[in-house]
Coordinates of C-alpha atoms in Angstrom, one line a residue:
M909 CA -105.8 -83.8 -169.1
I910 CA -109.0 -82.4 -169.8
K911 CA -111.4 -84.3 -170.3
K912 CA -113.1 -84.6 -173.6
F913 CA -116.6 -84.4 -173.7
D914 CA -119.1 -86.0 -176.9
K915 CA -121.9 -84.1 -178.1
K916 CA -124.4 -85.8 -176.3
D917 CA -122.8 -85.3 -172.5
E918 CA -122.8 -81.2 -174.2
E919 CA -126.0 -81.1 -175.4
S920 CA -127.3 -82.1 -172.2
G921 CA -125.4 -80.1 -170.2
S922 CA -123.6 -81.9 -167.9
G923 CA -119.5 -81.1 -169.4
S924 CA -120.2 -77.7 -169.3
N925 CA -117.9 -77.6 -166.8
P926 CA -114.8 -79.2 -166.6
F927 CA -113.6 -78.3 -163.1
Q928 CA -116.9 -78.6 -161.9
H929 CA -116.3 -81.5 -158.9
L930 CA -112.4 -79.9 -158.1
E931 CA -111.6 -80.6 -154.8
K932 CA -109.4 -77.7 -152.7
S933 CA -107.0 -80.7 -151.3
A934 CA -106.7 -82.8 -154.2
V935 CA -105.1 -79.5 -156.4
L936 CA -102.3 -78.7 -153.4
Q937 CA -101.9 -83.0 -153.9
E938 CA -101.3 -82.0 -157.8
A939 CA -99.2 -78.9 -157.0
R940 CA -96.6 -80.9 -156.1
L941 CA -95.4 -80.8 -159.4
F942 CA -94.1 -77.3 -159.6
N943 CA -90.9 -79.6 -157.6
E944 CA -89.5 -81.6 -160.0
T945 CA -86.9 -81.2 -162.0
P946 CA -87.3 -80.5 -164.9
I947 CA -89.7 -78.8 -164.9
N948 CA -93.7 -79.6 -167.5
P949 CA -94.4 -76.5 -168.5
R950 CA -97.9 -78.2 -169.9
R951 CA -99.2 -80.3 -166.6
C952 CA -98.1 -77.0 -164.6
L953 CA -100.3 -74.8 -167.1
H954 CA -103.2 -77.6 -166.2
I955 CA -103.1 -77.6 -162.6
L956 CA -102.2 -73.3 -162.8
T957 CA -105.9 -73.6 -164.6
K958 CA -107.5 -75.3 -161.3
I959 CA -106.1 -72.7 -158.9
L960 CA -107.5 -69.9 -160.7
Y961 CA -110.4 -71.4 -160.8
L962 CA -110.7 -72.8 -157.3
L963 CA -108.9 -68.7 -156.2
N964 CA -112.5 -67.7 -158.4
Q965 CA -114.8 -70.0 -156.1
Q966 CA -114.2 -68.7 -152.6
T967 CA -112.5 -71.5 -151.4
L968 CA -108.6 -71.2 -151.2
R969 CA -109.0 -67.3 -151.4
R970 CA -109.7 -68.2 -147.7
M971 CA -106.9 -70.7 -146.9
C972 CA -104.4 -67.9 -148.0
Y973 CA -105.9 -65.5 -145.2
L974 CA -105.3 -68.4 -142.1
T975 CA -102.1 -68.9 -143.9
I976 CA -100.9 -65.2 -143.7
K977 CA -102.5 -65.6 -140.4
E978 CA -100.4 -68.6 -138.9
M979 CA -97.6 -67.1 -140.9
A980 CA -97.1 -63.7 -138.9
N981 CA -94.9 -64.3 -136.5
I982 CA -92.2 -66.0 -138.5
S983 CA -92.5 -63.1 -141.8
E984 CA -90.6 -59.6 -142.2
D985 CA -91.4 -57.4 -144.8
V986 CA -95.2 -57.9 -144.8
I987 CA -95.9 -54.6 -147.0
I988 CA -96.8 -56.0 -150.2
V989 CA -99.4 -58.6 -148.3
T990 CA -100.5 -55.8 -146.4
S991 CA -101.1 -53.7 -149.5
S992 CA -103.0 -56.7 -151.1
L993 CA -105.0 -56.9 -147.8
T994 CA -106.2 -53.4 -147.5
K995 CA -107.7 -53.1 -151.0
D996 CA -109.7 -56.7 -149.7
M997 CA -111.0 -55.2 -146.9
T998 CA -112.1 -52.3 -148.7
G999 CA -112.9 -53.3 -151.8
K1000 CA -117.0 -54.1 -152.9
E1001 CA -116.3 -58.5 -152.4
D1002 CA -118.2 -58.9 -149.3
V1003 CA -117.2 -62.3 -148.7
Y1004 CA -113.6 -61.0 -148.2
R1005 CA -113.6 -58.4 -146.5
G1006 CA -114.2 -59.5 -143.3
P1007 CA -112.0 -62.5 -143.3
A1008 CA -108.8 -59.5 -145.3
I1009 CA -109.6 -57.1 -141.9
R1010 CA -109.5 -59.9 -139.7
A1011 CA -105.7 -61.6 -141.0
L1012 CA -104.9 -57.8 -141.9
C1013 CA -105.1 -56.9 -138.8
R1014 CA -102.8 -60.1 -137.2
I1015 CA -99.8 -58.4 -139.5
T1016 CA -100.4 -55.3 -138.3
D1017 CA -97.6 -54.1 -135.9
G1018 CA -97.3 -50.4 -134.5
T1019 CA -95.9 -48.3 -137.2
M1020 CA -98.6 -49.8 -139.5
L1021 CA -101.3 -49.4 -137.6
Q1022 CA -101.8 -45.5 -138.4
G1023 CA -102.5 -46.0 -141.7
I1024 CA -104.8 -48.5 -141.5
E1025 CA -106.7 -46.8 -138.9
R1026 CA -109.4 -45.2 -142.0
Y1027 CA -110.5 -48.1 -143.3
M1028 CA -110.9 -49.6 -139.1
K1029 CA -113.3 -46.8 -138.6
Q1030 CA -115.3 -47.6 -141.7
A1031 CA -115.0 -51.2 -141.6
I1032 CA -116.3 -50.8 -137.7
V1033 CA -120.0 -49.7 -139.1
D1034 CA -120.3 -50.8 -141.9
K1035 CA -123.5 -52.1 -142.9
V1036 CA -122.0 -55.3 -143.4
P1037 CA -122.8 -57.4 -139.8
S1038 CA -120.0 -60.0 -140.1
V1039 CA -117.7 -56.5 -142.1
S1040 CA -118.0 -54.9 -138.8
S1041 CA -117.7 -57.6 -136.2
S1042 CA -114.8 -58.4 -138.2
A1043 CA -113.3 -55.2 -137.6
L1044 CA -114.4 -54.6 -133.7
V1045 CA -113.1 -58.5 -132.6
S1046 CA -109.6 -57.0 -134.7
S1047 CA -110.0 -54.4 -132.8
L1048 CA -109.9 -55.9 -129.1
H1049 CA -107.1 -57.2 -130.4
M1050 CA -105.1 -54.6 -131.1
M1051 CA -105.3 -53.4 -127.9
K1052 CA -102.6 -55.2 -127.2
I1053 CA -100.3 -53.7 -129.2
S1054 CA -101.3 -49.3 -129.3
Y1055 CA -104.0 -49.0 -127.0
D1056 CA -104.1 -45.0 -128.0
V1057 CA -104.7 -45.9 -131.1
V1058 CA -107.8 -48.5 -130.6
K1059 CA -109.1 -45.8 -127.7
R1060 CA -109.9 -42.5 -130.5
W1061 CA -112.1 -45.5 -132.7
I1062 CA -114.9 -45.4 -129.1
N1063 CA -117.4 -43.0 -131.3
E1064 CA -117.3 -46.2 -134.4
A1065 CA -118.3 -48.2 -132.0
Q1066 CA -120.8 -46.6 -129.7
E1067 CA -122.3 -46.4 -132.9
A1068 CA -122.1 -50.0 -133.8
A1069 CA -123.4 -50.8 -130.4
S1070 CA -126.8 -49.4 -131.7
S1071 CA -126.7 -52.3 -134.5
D1072 CA -129.6 -54.4 -135.0
N1073 CA -127.6 -57.4 -135.8
I1074 CA -127.3 -59.4 -132.1
M1075 CA -123.6 -60.2 -133.3
V1076 CA -122.2 -57.0 -134.1
Q1077 CA -123.8 -55.0 -130.7
Y1078 CA -122.3 -58.3 -128.7
H1079 CA -118.6 -57.5 -129.9
A1080 CA -119.6 -53.6 -129.3
L1081 CA -119.7 -53.7 -125.5
G1082 CA -116.9 -55.9 -125.7
L1083 CA -114.6 -53.2 -127.5
L1084 CA -116.3 -50.2 -125.5
Y1085 CA -115.8 -52.3 -121.9
H1086 CA -112.5 -53.5 -122.4
L1087 CA -111.6 -49.6 -123.4
R1088 CA -113.3 -48.4 -119.9
K1089 CA -112.1 -50.8 -117.8
N1090 CA -109.8 -49.5 -116.0
D1091 CA -112.2 -46.6 -115.3
R1092 CA -115.1 -47.3 -112.8
L1093 CA -117.0 -44.5 -112.9
A1094 CA -116.8 -44.5 -117.7
V1095 CA -118.0 -48.1 -116.9
S1096 CA -120.9 -47.4 -114.6
K1097 CA -122.1 -44.4 -117.0
M1098 CA -122.5 -47.2 -119.4
L1099 CA -124.0 -49.5 -117.5
N1100 CA -126.7 -47.8 -116.8
K1101 CA -127.1 -45.7 -120.5
F1102 CA -127.7 -49.4 -121.9
T1103 CA -130.0 -50.5 -119.2
K1104 CA -132.5 -47.2 -119.8
S1105 CA -131.9 -48.3 -123.9
G1106 CA -132.2 -51.1 -123.8
L1107 CA -130.1 -53.9 -126.2
K1108 CA -131.1 -56.2 -128.5
S1109 CA -128.4 -59.2 -128.2
Q1110 CA -129.3 -61.6 -125.4
F1111 CA -125.4 -62.0 -125.3
A1112 CA -125.1 -58.3 -125.2
Y1113 CA -127.7 -59.0 -121.9
C1114 CA -125.2 -61.3 -120.4
M1115 CA -122.2 -59.0 -120.6
L1116 CA -123.4 -56.4 -118.5
I1117 CA -124.4 -59.1 -116.1
R1118 CA -121.0 -59.8 -115.7
I1119 CA -119.6 -55.5 -116.0
A1120 CA -122.8 -55.6 -113.3
S1121 CA -121.6 -58.0 -111.5
K1122 CA -117.8 -56.7 -111.8
L1123 CA -118.4 -53.5 -110.4
L1124 CA -120.3 -54.8 -107.0
K1125 CA -117.1 -56.9 -106.8
E1126 CA -114.6 -54.4 -106.5
S1127 CA -116.5 -51.3 -104.4
E1128 CA -119.0 -50.2 -102.2
E1129 CA -120.1 -48.0 -105.0
G1130 CA -120.9 -50.7 -107.2
V1131 CA -123.1 -52.4 -105.1
A1132 CA -126.2 -48.7 -105.8
A1133 CA -124.8 -49.4 -109.7
F1134 CA -126.4 -53.1 -109.5
L1135 CA -129.9 -52.1 -107.9
Q1136 CA -130.0 -49.5 -110.4
F1137 CA -128.9 -52.3 -113.7
S1138 CA -131.2 -55.2 -111.7
Q1139 CA -134.5 -53.0 -111.2
T1140 CA -134.0 -51.7 -115.0
C1141 CA -132.5 -54.4 -117.2
P1142 CA -135.7 -56.2 -119.7
A1143 CA -134.1 -59.6 -117.9
L1144 CA -135.7 -58.6 -114.5
R1145 CA -139.0 -57.3 -113.5
S1146 CA -139.7 -56.7 -110.7
R1147 CA -142.7 -57.5 -108.3
P1148 CA -143.2 -55.5 -104.9
D1149 CA -144.3 -56.3 -102.3
P1150 CA -145.3 -53.9 -100.1
Q1151 CA -145.4 -56.0 -96.9
Q1152 CA -142.1 -58.1 -97.0
S1153 CA -140.7 -54.9 -98.0
G1154 CA -141.7 -53.0 -95.2
H1155 CA -140.4 -55.8 -93.1
E1156 CA -136.6 -55.9 -94.1
A1157 CA -136.4 -52.2 -94.1
S1158 CA -137.3 -52.9 -90.4
V1159 CA -134.6 -55.6 -89.8
C1160 CA -131.4 -53.7 -91.9
G1161 CA -132.5 -50.2 -91.7
H1162 CA -132.4 -48.9 -95.7
R1163 CA -135.3 -48.9 -97.8
L1164 CA -134.2 -50.9 -100.4
Q1165 CA -137.6 -50.9 -102.7
P1166 CA -137.6 -52.3 -104.8
G1167 CA -134.4 -55.3 -104.4
P1168 CA -133.0 -57.9 -105.2
E1169 CA -134.7 -60.8 -103.0
N1170 CA -138.1 -59.4 -104.9
L1171 CA -136.8 -59.6 -108.1
H1172 CA -138.6 -62.6 -111.2
L1173 CA -136.7 -63.3 -114.0
T1174 CA -138.7 -62.9 -117.6
D1175 CA -136.4 -62.7 -120.3
S1176 CA -137.6 -65.2 -122.7
N1177 CA -133.8 -66.6 -123.5
R1178 CA -133.5 -68.5 -121.3
S1179 CA -129.6 -67.7 -120.8
I1180 CA -129.9 -64.3 -119.3
A1181 CA -131.9 -66.0 -117.2
T1182 CA -129.7 -68.5 -116.1
L1183 CA -127.2 -66.2 -115.3
A1184 CA -129.0 -63.9 -113.4
I1185 CA -129.8 -65.9 -111.3
T1186 CA -127.0 -67.1 -110.6
T1187 CA -125.2 -63.5 -110.5
L1188 CA -127.3 -62.7 -107.6
L1189 CA -126.7 -65.5 -105.7
K1190 CA -122.9 -64.3 -106.1
T1191 CA -123.3 -61.2 -104.8
G1192 CA -123.1 -61.9 -101.0
S1193 CA -119.8 -63.1 -101.1
E1194 CA -118.9 -59.6 -103.0
R1195 CA -119.4 -57.6 -99.1
Q1196 CA -116.5 -57.0 -97.7
R1197 CA -116.1 -58.8 -93.8
G1198 CA -116.4 -54.9 -91.7
Q1199 CA -120.3 -55.6 -93.5
A1200 CA -123.0 -55.4 -90.7
H1201 CA -125.0 -58.7 -90.3
E1202 CA -128.2 -57.8 -90.6
A1203 CA -127.6 -56.8 -94.7
D1204 CA -126.2 -60.2 -94.7
L1205 CA -129.5 -61.6 -93.6
L1206 CA -131.7 -59.4 -96.2
L1207 CA -129.2 -60.9 -98.6
R1208 CA -129.7 -64.7 -97.4
L1209 CA -133.8 -63.6 -96.7
G1210 CA -133.9 -62.6 -100.6
K1211 CA -132.5 -65.1 -101.8
S1212 CA -134.0 -67.6 -100.7
Q1213 CA -137.4 -66.3 -101.6
M1214 CA -135.7 -65.1 -105.0
S1215 CA -134.5 -69.2 -105.2
S1216 CA -138.6 -69.6 -104.3
R1217 CA -140.0 -68.3 -106.6
C1218 CA -137.8 -69.4 -109.6
M1219 CA -138.7 -73.3 -108.4
M1220 CA -141.8 -72.8 -110.3
D1221 CA -139.9 -71.1 -113.7
S1222 CA -141.7 -73.5 -117.1
D1223 CA -137.2 -73.7 -117.5
D1224 CA -135.8 -77.1 -116.6
E1225 CA -132.7 -75.3 -115.9
V1226 CA -133.9 -72.6 -114.3
R1227 CA -135.7 -74.8 -111.6
D1228 CA -132.9 -77.3 -111.5
R1229 CA -130.4 -74.4 -110.1
A1230 CA -132.9 -72.4 -107.9
T1231 CA -133.5 -76.2 -106.1
F1232 CA -129.8 -76.7 -105.6
Y1233 CA -128.8 -73.2 -104.5
L1234 CA -131.6 -73.1 -102.3
N1235 CA -131.2 -76.1 -100.4
V1236 CA -127.9 -75.4 -99.6
L1237 CA -128.3 -71.7 -98.1
Q1238 CA -130.7 -73.6 -96.4
Q1239 CA -127.8 -75.5 -94.7
R1240 CA -126.8 -72.6 -93.3
Q1241 CA -123.1 -73.6 -93.3
L1242 CA -120.8 -71.7 -94.7
A1243 CA -119.0 -73.6 -96.6
L1244 CA -120.9 -75.4 -98.2
N1245 CA -122.1 -71.9 -99.3
A1246 CA -118.6 -70.9 -100.5
A1247 CA -117.6 -74.0 -102.2
Y1248 CA -121.7 -74.3 -103.7
I1249 CA -122.2 -70.7 -104.4
F1250 CA -120.1 -68.2 -104.1
N1251 CA -117.1 -70.0 -105.8
E1252 CA -118.9 -72.4 -108.3
I1253 CA -119.5 -68.8 -111.1
A1254 CA -116.1 -66.8 -111.1
L1255 CA -116.9 -64.3 -112.5
V1256 CA -113.7 -64.4 -115.4
T1257 CA -111.7 -61.1 -115.3
S1258 CA -108.5 -60.7 -117.4
K1259 CA -105.4 -57.8 -115.3
P1260 CA -105.0 -54.9 -117.4
E1261 CA -101.6 -56.0 -119.0
K1262 CA -98.6 -53.9 -118.3
V1263 CA -97.6 -52.1 -121.6
A1264 CA -93.6 -51.2 -121.0
P1265 CA -93.3 -47.8 -121.9
S1266 CA -92.2 -46.5 -125.5
R1267 CA -88.5 -44.8 -125.8
Q1268 CA -90.5 -41.7 -126.8
D1269 CA -92.9 -42.1 -123.7
I1270 CA -89.1 -42.5 -121.8
F1271 CA -87.5 -39.1 -123.6
Q1272 CA -91.8 -37.3 -122.8
E1273 CA -91.6 -38.3 -118.9
Q1274 CA -87.8 -37.0 -118.7
L1275 CA -88.4 -33.4 -120.0
A1276 CA -91.8 -33.1 -118.6
A1277 CA -90.0 -32.9 -115.4
I1278 CA -88.2 -29.9 -116.1
P1279 CA -89.6 -26.7 -115.3
E1280 CA -87.9 -24.7 -118.5
F1281 CA -89.8 -27.6 -120.8
K1282 CA -93.5 -27.7 -119.6
G1283 CA -95.0 -25.5 -121.9
L1284 CA -93.3 -27.2 -125.0
G1285 CA -96.8 -29.3 -126.3
P1286 CA -96.3 -32.8 -126.5
L1287 CA -92.8 -34.5 -128.3
F1288 CA -93.0 -35.1 -131.9
K1289 CA -90.1 -37.3 -132.6
S1290 CA -86.5 -38.2 -130.9
S1291 CA -83.7 -38.8 -132.7
E1292 CA -81.4 -41.4 -133.0
P1293 CA -77.9 -40.4 -131.0
V1294 CA -75.6 -38.3 -132.7
Q1295 CA -71.6 -38.3 -131.2
L1296 CA -70.0 -34.9 -131.5
T1297 CA -66.3 -36.8 -130.2
E1298 CA -64.5 -39.5 -131.3
A1299 CA -65.0 -42.4 -128.8
E1300 CA -61.4 -42.4 -127.3
T1301 CA -60.7 -37.9 -126.5
E1302 CA -60.9 -36.7 -123.8
Y1303 CA -64.4 -36.4 -123.8
F1304 CA -67.6 -38.8 -124.5
V1305 CA -70.6 -36.1 -126.6
R1306 CA -73.5 -37.4 -128.0
C1307 CA -76.9 -35.7 -128.7
I1308 CA -80.5 -37.3 -129.1
K1309 CA -82.2 -34.4 -131.0
H1310 CA -86.2 -33.8 -129.1
V1311 CA -88.9 -31.5 -132.0
F1312 CA -91.9 -29.9 -130.1
P1313 CA -94.2 -28.1 -132.5
N1314 CA -92.5 -24.8 -132.0
H1315 CA -89.2 -26.1 -130.3
I1316 CA -86.6 -28.5 -130.1
V1317 CA -84.9 -29.3 -127.4
F1318 CA -80.4 -30.9 -128.0
Q1319 CA -80.0 -33.4 -125.6
F1320 CA -75.8 -33.7 -124.4
D1321 CA -75.5 -37.2 -122.8
C1322 CA -71.9 -36.3 -122.3
T1323 CA -68.8 -38.7 -119.6
N1324 CA -65.7 -37.3 -119.0
T1325 CA -62.5 -40.2 -119.4
L1326 CA -60.3 -38.1 -117.5
N1327 CA -59.7 -39.3 -113.7
D1328 CA -57.7 -35.6 -112.9
Q1329 CA -60.6 -33.8 -113.6
L1330 CA -63.7 -33.2 -112.6
L1331 CA -66.1 -31.2 -114.3
E1332 CA -68.9 -29.1 -113.1
R1333 CA -71.7 -26.3 -114.5
V1334 CA -71.2 -28.4 -117.9
T1335 CA -73.2 -26.7 -120.7
V1336 CA -73.1 -26.9 -124.9
Q1337 CA -73.0 -23.4 -126.6
M1338 CA -75.0 -23.6 -129.7
E1339 CA -74.6 -21.0 -132.9
P1340 CA -77.3 -21.4 -135.2
A1341 CA -76.7 -20.5 -139.2
D1342 CA -80.0 -19.7 -139.6
A1343 CA -83.0 -19.0 -138.8
Y1344 CA -83.6 -20.4 -135.0
D1345 CA -82.6 -18.8 -131.5
V1346 CA -81.2 -20.4 -129.1
I1347 CA -83.5 -19.9 -125.6
C1348 CA -81.5 -21.3 -122.8
C1349 CA -79.2 -23.8 -121.5
I1350 CA -79.7 -26.1 -118.2
P1351 CA -75.9 -27.3 -117.3
A1352 CA -75.1 -30.9 -116.1
P1353 CA -74.0 -30.4 -112.3
S1354 CA -71.2 -32.4 -112.2
L1355 CA -69.1 -34.9 -114.3
A1356 CA -67.1 -37.5 -112.1
Y1357 CA -64.7 -39.3 -114.0
N1358 CA -66.3 -42.0 -116.0
Q1359 CA -70.1 -40.6 -114.4
P1360 CA -72.5 -39.6 -117.7
G1361 CA -74.2 -36.4 -116.8
M1362 CA -76.6 -34.1 -119.2
C1363 CA -77.4 -31.0 -120.2
Y1364 CA -80.0 -29.4 -122.7
T1365 CA -80.1 -26.5 -125.0
L1366 CA -83.7 -25.3 -125.7
V1367 CA -83.7 -23.8 -129.3
S1368 CA -86.4 -22.5 -131.2
I1369 CA -87.7 -23.2 -134.8
P1370 CA -88.1 -20.8 -137.1
Q1371 CA -91.0 -18.9 -138.1
D1372 CA -90.7 -16.2 -140.5
D1373 CA -89.3 -18.4 -142.7
P1374 CA -90.5 -22.3 -142.0
T1375 CA -89.3 -23.6 -144.7
A1376 CA -86.0 -22.9 -143.3
V1377 CA -85.8 -25.9 -141.2
A1378 CA -82.3 -27.4 -142.1
S1379 CA -79.4 -25.5 -140.3
T1380 CA -76.3 -26.0 -139.6
F1381 CA -75.4 -26.3 -135.1
S1382 CA -71.5 -25.1 -134.2
C1383 CA -71.7 -26.6 -130.3
T1384 CA -68.9 -26.0 -128.1
M1385 CA -68.9 -27.1 -124.7
K1386 CA -67.9 -24.7 -121.6
F1387 CA -67.7 -26.1 -118.2
T1388 CA -65.4 -25.8 -115.1
V1389 CA -62.6 -27.5 -114.4
R1390 CA -61.3 -28.5 -110.3
D1391 CA -58.4 -30.8 -110.7
C1392 CA -58.5 -34.1 -108.5
D1393 CA -56.2 -36.7 -106.9
P1394 CA -56.1 -39.8 -109.0
S1395 CA -56.1 -42.1 -106.5
T1396 CA -58.8 -40.7 -104.1
G1397 CA -60.8 -38.4 -106.3
V1398 CA -60.8 -35.2 -104.3
P1399 CA -61.5 -31.9 -106.4
E1400 CA -59.0 -29.2 -105.6
E1401 CA -60.9 -26.4 -104.1
D1402 CA -60.2 -23.7 -107.0
G1403 CA -61.2 -24.7 -110.2
Y1404 CA -60.7 -22.3 -113.6
E1405 CA -62.7 -21.9 -117.2
D1406 CA -62.0 -24.5 -120.5
E1407 CA -64.3 -25.4 -123.4
Y1408 CA -64.3 -28.2 -125.8
V1409 CA -64.7 -27.3 -129.6
L1410 CA -67.4 -30.5 -130.8
E1411 CA -68.3 -31.6 -133.9
D1412 CA -70.8 -29.3 -135.5
L1413 CA -74.6 -30.6 -135.4
E1414 CA -76.7 -31.1 -138.6
V1415 CA -80.7 -30.6 -138.6
T1416 CA -82.2 -31.3 -141.6
V1417 CA -86.0 -32.1 -143.2
S1418 CA -86.3 -35.5 -141.9
D1419 CA -85.8 -34.6 -137.9
H1420 CA -89.2 -33.3 -138.6
I1421 CA -90.8 -35.6 -139.9
Q1422 CA -92.4 -38.6 -138.9
K1423 CA -92.2 -42.3 -141.2
V1424 CA -95.4 -43.4 -141.8
L1425 CA -96.7 -46.8 -143.6
K1426 CA -99.7 -45.9 -146.0
P1427 CA -100.5 -48.8 -147.7
N1428 CA -103.0 -47.6 -150.4
F1429 CA -101.3 -45.0 -151.2
A1430 CA -103.2 -44.2 -154.2
A1431 CA -106.3 -43.6 -151.2
A1432 CA -103.9 -42.0 -149.5
W1433 CA -103.5 -39.8 -152.2
E1434 CA -107.3 -38.4 -152.8
E1435 CA -107.7 -38.5 -149.0
V1436 CA -105.7 -35.5 -148.3
G1437 CA -106.9 -33.6 -151.5
D1438 CA -105.4 -30.9 -153.0
D1439 CA -105.8 -27.9 -152.2
F1440 CA -102.2 -27.4 -150.8
E1441 CA -100.5 -29.6 -153.7
K1442 CA -97.5 -27.6 -155.1
E1443 CA -95.2 -29.2 -158.4
E1444 CA -92.2 -28.6 -159.8
T1445 CA -89.1 -30.3 -161.8
F1446 CA -85.5 -30.8 -160.8
A1447 CA -83.2 -32.4 -162.7
L1448 CA -80.7 -34.6 -160.8
S1449 CA -78.4 -37.1 -160.2
S1450 CA -80.7 -38.8 -158.0
I1451 CA -84.2 -39.8 -156.8
K1452 CA -85.4 -39.3 -153.6
T1453 CA -88.9 -40.2 -152.6
L1454 CA -91.3 -39.6 -148.8
D1455 CA -94.5 -40.6 -147.7
G1456 CA -95.3 -39.2 -143.6
V1457 CA -96.4 -37.2 -140.5
Y1458 CA -94.9 -33.8 -140.7
R1459 CA -94.0 -31.9 -137.0
G1460 CA -97.5 -31.1 -136.0
G1461 CA -99.8 -34.6 -137.7
C1462 CA -100.2 -33.0 -140.8
D1463 CA -99.9 -36.2 -143.4
V1464 CA -97.1 -35.3 -146.4
L1465 CA -97.8 -37.7 -149.6
V1466 CA -95.1 -37.1 -152.9
R1467 CA -95.2 -38.5 -156.0
S1468 CA -92.5 -38.0 -158.6
R1469 CA -92.0 -38.8 -162.0
L1470 CA -88.3 -39.5 -163.6
A1471 CA -87.3 -38.5 -166.8
L1472 CA -84.4 -40.3 -168.3
G1473 CA -81.4 -38.3 -170.6
D1474 CA -78.9 -36.2 -170.3
G1475 CA -79.5 -36.0 -166.1
V1476 CA -82.6 -37.7 -164.0
T1477 CA -85.4 -35.2 -164.9
M1478 CA -87.8 -35.9 -161.9
Q1479 CA -91.0 -33.9 -161.5
V1480 CA -92.0 -33.9 -158.2
T1481 CA -96.0 -33.5 -156.8
V1482 CA -96.7 -32.4 -153.2
R1483 CA -99.8 -32.8 -151.3
S1484 CA -100.2 -32.1 -147.5
K1485 CA -103.0 -30.0 -145.5
D1486 CA -100.7 -27.9 -144.2
E1487 CA -98.9 -25.4 -147.3
T1488 CA -95.9 -24.9 -144.7
S1489 CA -95.2 -28.5 -144.6
V1490 CA -95.8 -28.6 -149.1
D1491 CA -93.1 -26.1 -149.0
V1492 CA -90.6 -27.0 -146.6
I1493 CA -90.2 -31.0 -149.1
L1494 CA -90.5 -29.2 -151.5
A1495 CA -87.3 -26.2 -151.1
S1496 CA -85.0 -29.5 -149.4
V1497 CA -86.0 -31.0 -152.7
G1498 CA -84.4 -28.6 -155.2

């Protein structure tokens, strides 16, 4: 019950808010009342009031985000939650936007990622640091789901890397590195760029040192990149000594001026200085065994001189590390060097995860290997298999429709179920009912008993009338038959031509559209614009809805309004950035 306050409390102001000292743990305990039978409406109403108050106080709402993240692995239908989180991440309350981004990315899969791509790009370059950092870190996690999609955000990540906020800059650098880590040249260019332009984040400088050290470990070319980095990094200032440089050049025959032996730590942040000294000391272990003895001597000399200088540093940790490493180096024992220097600072690197190729990737690779299909462009969509024969007939045939920007490849998977026949030069001849044109047929060389094979038929999509994309094809399998001995499988020399009529094959508008989730339909509707908007009214007995991506990559959005009378009257409005796709949708509804 809500406590009643007297006039004295009201005047003093102490009774102005009866929920002022609510604790969320206590309210959650009280919420168990909802499970009682019979339910008490009055008490439940009071508890709901407390919950609503806590939601407005920004406490329980954050718990909702945590709950969503924890339940991400066990939930199947998250479209409602996705829509709510999308509204939070694009709302005006900055305190909700960051947690909403992290929760949304936790429950997003590959099919939903394109739907939130625009919002993620905006969040990465957001002026609020917490929002930008949340988007950058979430992008790093989503690389495991769809690396190709996240790679398209690299421009936004580069813009975030110039932020004045130290954490945003650090997270942006981390995302850029993981997007490029499999391209050694790109990583080297990134390292040079940021060492020349400078960074404001000490965390980002620590990451640059680790990246430089990793380059040094992977290749000999990394040595030059590392030396260039060490000379230009603000954390390391060079004080060349001509006499020492001349002596070292005479030892190894190379002029390394200023070299790592002349580096002096000057960065005010001790984390950078400490990481710099330990990384430089580790360089000796990154050389391959075949390197010359003079190069090892130069590195040992440089390390000793650098450690001696660091022993005069004002920071206790730097002095202690330098003293310890110098004593180990002076022992000149390889086992000690390996145990206490080279292996102490282990650079943790994650091996690139091998992502299993998708079904469409496999089809794309298979079709690209056929010379007749090399110029078709990117594969837009592959349908599910459609059976063109009954399972118990002598020949079993099913078809997969591969849709390209201007062509369709029909893949026929054929199986010969007769043990007394060998089929050769198997093709499927297609006769379209409408404006499609058959270009060529790729035969299956032979079909032995119970051995599957594939043949293809290539057709061009109508260009004169782009709306005539729906059609029906009559299909006939043609082949040469050579009779076989069922016991040995040896075919006869002579063969004869034969054919087998298959079921008709339909190409519908849905074959030209890729399903995609639009969490915020209203925002997507406004984004597409009304340049090619068209509207018609139909009298129907059923209702159709559609949103997706049309062949060629353009979004198609459909909005319908229904009126119930003698039948169902539906007003359909279609928007897209491509006029052809709008005409196709309206023609299919009519």
